[in-house]
PDB file of C-alpha atoms in Angstrom:
ATOM      1  CA  MET C   1      -9.874 -12.336   9.009  1.00 54.00           C
ATOM      2  CA  LYS C   2      -7.612 -13.359  11.822  1.00 74.00           C
ATOM      3  CA  VAL C   3      -4.008 -12.769  10.762  1.00 79.00           C
ATOM      4  CA  ALA C   4      -2.366 -11.146   7.745  1.00 87.00           C
ATOM      5  CA  VAL C   5       1.325 -10.540   7.126  1.00 89.00           C
ATOM      6  CA  THR C   6       3.095  -7.981   4.990  1.00 92.00           C
ATOM      7  CA  SER C   7       5.653  -8.890   2.382  1.00 93.00           C
ATOM      8  CA  SER C   8       7.916  -6.234   3.884  1.00 91.00           C
ATOM      9  CA  ALA C   9       8.578  -8.692   6.721  1.00 91.00           C
ATOM     10  CA  PHE C  10      10.256 -10.855   4.062  1.00 92.00           C
ATOM     11  CA  ALA C  11      11.757  -7.972   2.059  1.00 92.00           C
ATOM     12  CA  ALA C  12      15.367  -9.118   2.304  1.00 92.00           C
ATOM     13  CA  LEU C  13      14.516 -12.582   0.970  1.00 93.00           C
ATOM     14  CA  LEU C  14      12.275 -11.225  -1.784  1.00 91.00           C
ATOM     15  CA  ARG C  15      14.734  -8.573  -2.952  1.00 88.00           C
ATOM     16  CA  ARG C  16      17.718 -10.889  -3.208  1.00 90.00           C
ATOM     17  CA  GLY C  17      15.652 -13.545  -5.013  1.00 89.00           C
ATOM     18  CA  ALA C  18      15.858 -16.165  -2.260  1.00 92.00           C
ATOM     19  CA  LEU C  19      12.045 -16.171  -2.217  1.00 92.00           C
ATOM     20  CA  THR C  20       9.533 -15.253  -4.922  1.00 92.00           C
ATOM     21  CA  HIS C  21       6.140 -13.717  -4.247  1.00 90.00           C
ATOM     22  CA  LEU C  22       4.514 -16.965  -5.320  1.00 92.00           C
ATOM     23  CA  GLU C  23       6.656 -18.972  -2.888  1.00 94.00           C
ATOM     24  CA  TRP C  24       5.909 -16.409  -0.198  1.00 94.00           C
ATOM     25  CA  LEU C  25       2.167 -16.765  -0.783  1.00 94.00           C
ATOM     26  CA  GLU C  26       2.446 -20.555  -0.600  1.00 94.00           C
ATOM     27  CA  ALA C  27       4.401 -20.311   2.659  1.00 93.00           C
ATOM     28  CA  CYS C  28       1.826 -17.892   4.087  1.00 92.00           C
ATOM     29  CA  ALA C  29      -0.957 -20.341   3.308  1.00 92.00           C
ATOM     30  CA  SER C  30       0.665 -23.642   4.221  1.00 92.00           C
ATOM     31  CA  ARG C  31       3.458 -23.096   6.732  1.00 91.00           C
ATOM     32  CA  LEU C  32       2.261 -19.930   8.444  1.00 90.00           C
ATOM     33  CA  ASP C  33      -1.484 -20.687   8.177  1.00 87.00           C
ATOM     34  CA  LEU C  34      -2.329 -17.033   7.546  1.00 89.00           C
ATOM     35  CA  ASP C  35      -5.626 -15.628   6.386  1.00 90.00           C
ATOM     36  CA  GLY C  36      -4.356 -12.651   4.414  1.00 94.00           C
ATOM     37  CA  VAL C  37      -1.399 -10.788   2.995  1.00 96.00           C
ATOM     38  CA  VAL C  38      -0.328  -7.194   2.486  1.00 96.00           C
ATOM     39  CA  PHE C  39       1.761  -6.564  -0.602  1.00 95.00           C
ATOM     40  CA  ALA C  40       4.476  -3.942  -0.086  1.00 95.00           C
ATOM     41  CA  GLN C  41       4.908  -2.260  -3.468  1.00 94.00           C
ATOM     42  CA  ASP C  42       8.641  -1.883  -2.862  1.00 92.00           C
ATOM     43  CA  ASP C  43       8.937  -5.690  -2.848  1.00 90.00           C
ATOM     44  CA  PHE C  44       7.394  -6.224  -6.294  1.00 90.00           C
ATOM     45  CA  PRO C  45       9.885  -7.351  -8.936  1.00 89.00           C
ATOM     46  CA  ARG C  46       7.493  -5.890 -11.498  1.00 91.00           C
ATOM     47  CA  THR C  47       4.165  -4.078 -11.293  1.00 92.00           C
ATOM     48  CA  ASP C  48       2.414  -4.903 -14.546  1.00 93.00           C
ATOM     49  CA  SER C  49      -1.202  -6.059 -14.486  1.00 92.00           C
ATOM     50  CA  GLU C  50      -0.331  -9.595 -15.623  1.00 95.00           C
ATOM     51  CA  TYR C  51       1.964 -10.128 -12.640  1.00 95.00           C
ATOM     52  CA  ALA C  52      -0.584  -8.625 -10.240  1.00 95.00           C
ATOM     53  CA  ALA C  53      -3.334 -10.849 -11.670  1.00 95.00           C
ATOM     54  CA  GLN C  54      -1.090 -13.886 -11.214  1.00 95.00           C
ATOM     55  CA  LEU C  55      -0.564 -12.978  -7.544  1.00 95.00           C
ATOM     56  CA  LYS C  56      -4.309 -12.517  -7.098  1.00 95.00           C
ATOM     57  CA  LYS C  57      -5.055 -15.907  -8.663  1.00 96.00           C
ATOM     58  CA  VAL C  58      -2.468 -17.747  -6.588  1.00 95.00           C
ATOM     59  CA  ALA C  59      -3.668 -16.060  -3.398  1.00 95.00           C
ATOM     60  CA  THR C  60      -7.259 -16.962  -4.221  1.00 94.00           C
ATOM     61  CA  ASP C  61      -6.323 -20.554  -5.067  1.00 95.00           C
ATOM     62  CA  LEU C  62      -4.519 -20.823  -1.712  1.00 95.00           C
ATOM     63  CA  GLY C  63      -7.432 -19.301   0.192  1.00 94.00           C
ATOM     64  CA  ILE C  64      -5.532 -16.157   1.192  1.00 94.00           C
ATOM     65  CA  VAL C  65      -7.069 -12.684   1.043  1.00 95.00           C
ATOM     66  CA  PRO C  66      -4.953  -9.946  -0.575  1.00 95.00           C
ATOM     67  CA  VAL C  67      -5.792  -7.338   2.058  1.00 95.00           C
ATOM     68  CA  ALA C  68      -3.795  -4.302   0.992  1.00 96.00           C
ATOM     69  CA  LEU C  69      -1.068  -2.732  -1.073  1.00 97.00           C
ATOM     70  CA  ASP C  70       1.399  -0.796   1.102  1.00 97.00           C
ATOM     71  CA  VAL C  71       2.930   2.289  -0.555  1.00 97.00           C
ATOM     72  CA  PRO C  72       4.747   4.507   1.962  1.00 96.00           C
ATOM     73  CA  GLY C  73       4.953   8.222   1.213  1.00 97.00           C
ATOM     74  CA  LEU C  74       2.320   8.106  -1.513  1.00 97.00           C
ATOM     75  CA  LEU C  75       0.472  11.104  -0.048  1.00 97.00           C
ATOM     76  CA  ASP C  76       3.501  13.323  -0.656  1.00 97.00           C
ATOM     77  CA  PRO C  77       2.096  15.998  -3.004  1.00 96.00           C
ATOM     78  CA  ASP C  78       5.488  16.209  -4.733  1.00 96.00           C
ATOM     79  CA  ARG C  79       5.181  12.636  -5.991  1.00 96.00           C
ATOM     80  CA  PRO C  80       3.802  12.418  -9.521  1.00 96.00           C
ATOM     81  CA  GLU C  81       0.073  11.817  -9.867  1.00 95.00           C
ATOM     82  CA  ALA C  82       0.947   8.880 -12.130  1.00 97.00           C
ATOM     83  CA  GLU C  83       2.346   7.014  -9.105  1.00 97.00           C
ATOM     84  CA  ARG C  84      -0.996   7.260  -7.294  1.00 97.00           C
ATOM     85  CA  THR C  85      -2.851   6.171 -10.428  1.00 97.00           C
ATOM     86  CA  ALA C  86      -0.488   3.219 -10.849  1.00 97.00           C
ATOM     87  CA  ALA C  87      -0.959   2.190  -7.202  1.00 97.00           C
ATOM     88  CA  ILE C  88      -4.730   2.116  -7.647  1.00 98.00           C
ATOM     89  CA  ALA C  89      -4.405  -0.038 -10.763  1.00 97.00           C
ATOM     90  CA  LEU C  90      -1.941  -2.371  -9.040  1.00 97.00           C
ATOM     91  CA  ALA C  91      -4.128  -2.775  -5.950  1.00 97.00           C
ATOM     92  CA  ALA C  92      -7.192  -3.502  -8.067  1.00 96.00           C
ATOM     93  CA  ALA C  93      -5.336  -5.995 -10.267  1.00 96.00           C
ATOM     94  CA  ALA C  94      -3.892  -7.780  -7.214  1.00 96.00           C
ATOM     95  CA  GLY C  95      -7.329  -7.946  -5.595  1.00 96.00           C
ATOM     96  CA  ALA C  96      -6.397  -5.707  -2.658  1.00 96.00           C
ATOM     97  CA  ALA C  97      -9.316  -3.695  -1.308  1.00 95.00           C
ATOM     98  CA  LEU C  98      -7.042  -1.269   0.535  1.00 97.00           C
ATOM     99  CA  ILE C  99      -4.018   0.878  -0.197  1.00 98.00           C
ATOM    100  CA  ARG C 100      -2.049   1.663   2.957  1.00 97.00           C
ATOM    101  CA  VAL C 101      -0.327   5.027   2.570  1.00 98.00           C
ATOM    102  CA  THR C 102       1.684   7.497   4.594  1.00 97.00           C
ATOM    103  CA  ALA C 103       2.419  11.159   4.090  1.00 97.00           C
ATOM    104  CA  GLY C 104       5.626  12.704   2.895  1.00 96.00           C
ATOM    105  CA  PRO C 105       7.879  15.004   4.909  1.00 96.00           C
ATOM    106  CA  PRO C 106       6.404  18.177   6.435  1.00 95.00           C
ATOM    107  CA  GLY C 107       8.429  20.415   4.127  1.00 91.00           C
ATOM    108  CA  GLU C 108       9.809  23.853   4.880  1.00 92.00           C
ATOM    109  CA  LEU C 109       6.311  25.308   5.372  1.00 92.00           C
ATOM    110  CA  PRO C 110       4.222  22.542   6.979  1.00 93.00           C
ATOM    111  CA  PRO C 111       0.872  24.420   6.631  1.00 94.00           C
ATOM    112  CA  GLU C 112       1.475  24.844   2.888  1.00 95.00           C
ATOM    113  CA  THR C 113       2.535  21.182   2.565  1.00 96.00           C
ATOM    114  CA  PHE C 114      -0.565  20.179   4.540  1.00 96.00           C
ATOM    115  CA  ALA C 115      -2.858  22.090   2.153  1.00 96.00           C
ATOM    116  CA  ARG C 116      -1.190  20.550  -0.917  1.00 96.00           C
ATOM    117  CA  THR C 117      -1.368  17.084   0.677  1.00 97.00           C
ATOM    118  CA  VAL C 118      -5.082  17.507   1.375  1.00 97.00           C
ATOM    119  CA  ALA C 119      -5.720  18.546  -2.242  1.00 96.00           C
ATOM    120  CA  ALA C 120      -3.684  15.660  -3.664  1.00 96.00           C
ATOM    121  CA  THR C 121      -5.362  13.187  -1.314  1.00 97.00           C
ATOM    122  CA  LYS C 122      -8.861  14.348  -2.250  1.00 96.00           C
ATOM    123  CA  ALA C 123      -8.129  13.614  -5.906  1.00 95.00           C
ATOM    124  CA  PHE C 124      -6.460  10.313  -4.971  1.00 97.00           C
ATOM    125  CA  THR C 125      -9.431   9.281  -2.819  1.00 96.00           C
ATOM    126  CA  SER C 126     -11.865  10.039  -5.619  1.00 96.00           C
ATOM    127  CA  ALA C 127      -9.894   7.962  -8.125  1.00 96.00           C
ATOM    128  CA  ALA C 128      -9.503   5.103  -5.629  1.00 97.00           C
ATOM    129  CA  LYS C 129     -13.222   5.130  -4.879  1.00 96.00           C
ATOM    130  CA  ALA C 130     -13.988   4.826  -8.589  1.00 96.00           C
ATOM    131  CA  ALA C 131     -11.835   1.673  -8.649  1.00 96.00           C
ATOM    132  CA  ASN C 132     -13.513   0.316  -5.486  1.00 96.00           C
ATOM    133  CA  VAL C 133     -10.275   0.659  -3.513  1.00 97.00           C
ATOM    134  CA  THR C 134     -10.126   2.291  -0.090  1.00 96.00           C
ATOM    135  CA  LEU C 135      -7.208   4.334   1.220  1.00 96.00           C
ATOM    136  CA  THR C 136      -6.008   3.777   4.741  1.00 96.00           C
ATOM    137  CA  VAL C 137      -3.633   6.378   6.126  1.00 97.00           C
ATOM    138  CA  ALA C 138      -1.026   5.349   8.673  1.00 97.00           C
ATOM    139  CA  PRO C 139       1.088   7.656  10.810  1.00 98.00           C
ATOM    140  CA  ALA C 140       4.813   7.674  10.046  1.00 97.00           C
ATOM    141  CA  PRO C 141       7.631   9.246  12.037  1.00 96.00           C
ATOM    142  CA  ASP C 142       9.238  12.309  10.463  1.00 95.00           C
ATOM    143  CA  SER C 143       6.304  12.735   8.090  1.00 96.00           C
ATOM    144  CA  LEU C 144       3.590  15.368   7.873  1.00 96.00           C
ATOM    145  CA  LEU C 145       1.311  12.864   9.653  1.00 97.00           C
ATOM    146  CA  ALA C 146       3.638  11.635  12.380  1.00 97.00           C
ATOM    147  CA  ASP C 147       1.041  10.383  14.856  1.00 97.00           C
ATOM    148  CA  LEU C 148      -2.544   9.197  15.107  1.00 97.00           C
ATOM    149  CA  ALA C 149      -3.857  12.624  16.155  1.00 97.00           C
ATOM    150  CA  ALA C 150      -2.365  14.175  13.012  1.00 97.00           C
ATOM    151  CA  VAL C 151      -3.940  11.451  10.855  1.00 97.00           C
ATOM    152  CA  GLN C 152      -7.340  11.978  12.491  1.00 97.00           C
ATOM    153  CA  ASN C 153      -7.122  15.740  11.935  1.00 96.00           C
ATOM    154  CA  PHE C 154      -6.052  15.178   8.327  1.00 97.00           C
ATOM    155  CA  ALA C 155      -9.029  12.878   7.730  1.00 96.00           C
ATOM    156  CA  LYS C 156     -11.408  15.702   8.694  1.00 95.00           C
ATOM    157  CA  TYR C 157      -9.990  17.883   5.926  1.00 96.00           C
ATOM    158  CA  VAL C 158      -9.960  15.169   3.287  1.00 94.00           C
ATOM    159  CA  ASP C 159     -13.384  13.783   4.209  1.00 79.00           C
TER     160      ASP C 159
END
């Protein structure tokens, strides 16, 4: 893979309906000559399996690899477990081998939030592995994992 682009770069167009995901995929393949795409979950007009399968088919037909599903803040232990389960199903249905996630805010007691985030992420990782989807954790400013060193330390605890 040489170059992939995220739908979040086109979020304004997608959200106001000036561009559909299918048109975006076609533009990525023909006009931008890209090799892959990252679907930002926030840009999806709907997240049912039929829509995700349609995106996967169009991407495959155009010769584009659905690289990842981007879901910021999904490691926040206060988010419902159902959201993590839904992200795994959406990534698998869209053909994305990765889910790019970030942590939530550090909370009032960062060590306690860290421990809860580790526990939630261990369960999330196990479920993702069962679906043949890999989690990739990115640093995010003002989150529990604000820089690369924090992400690397976190990875040691999650395994």
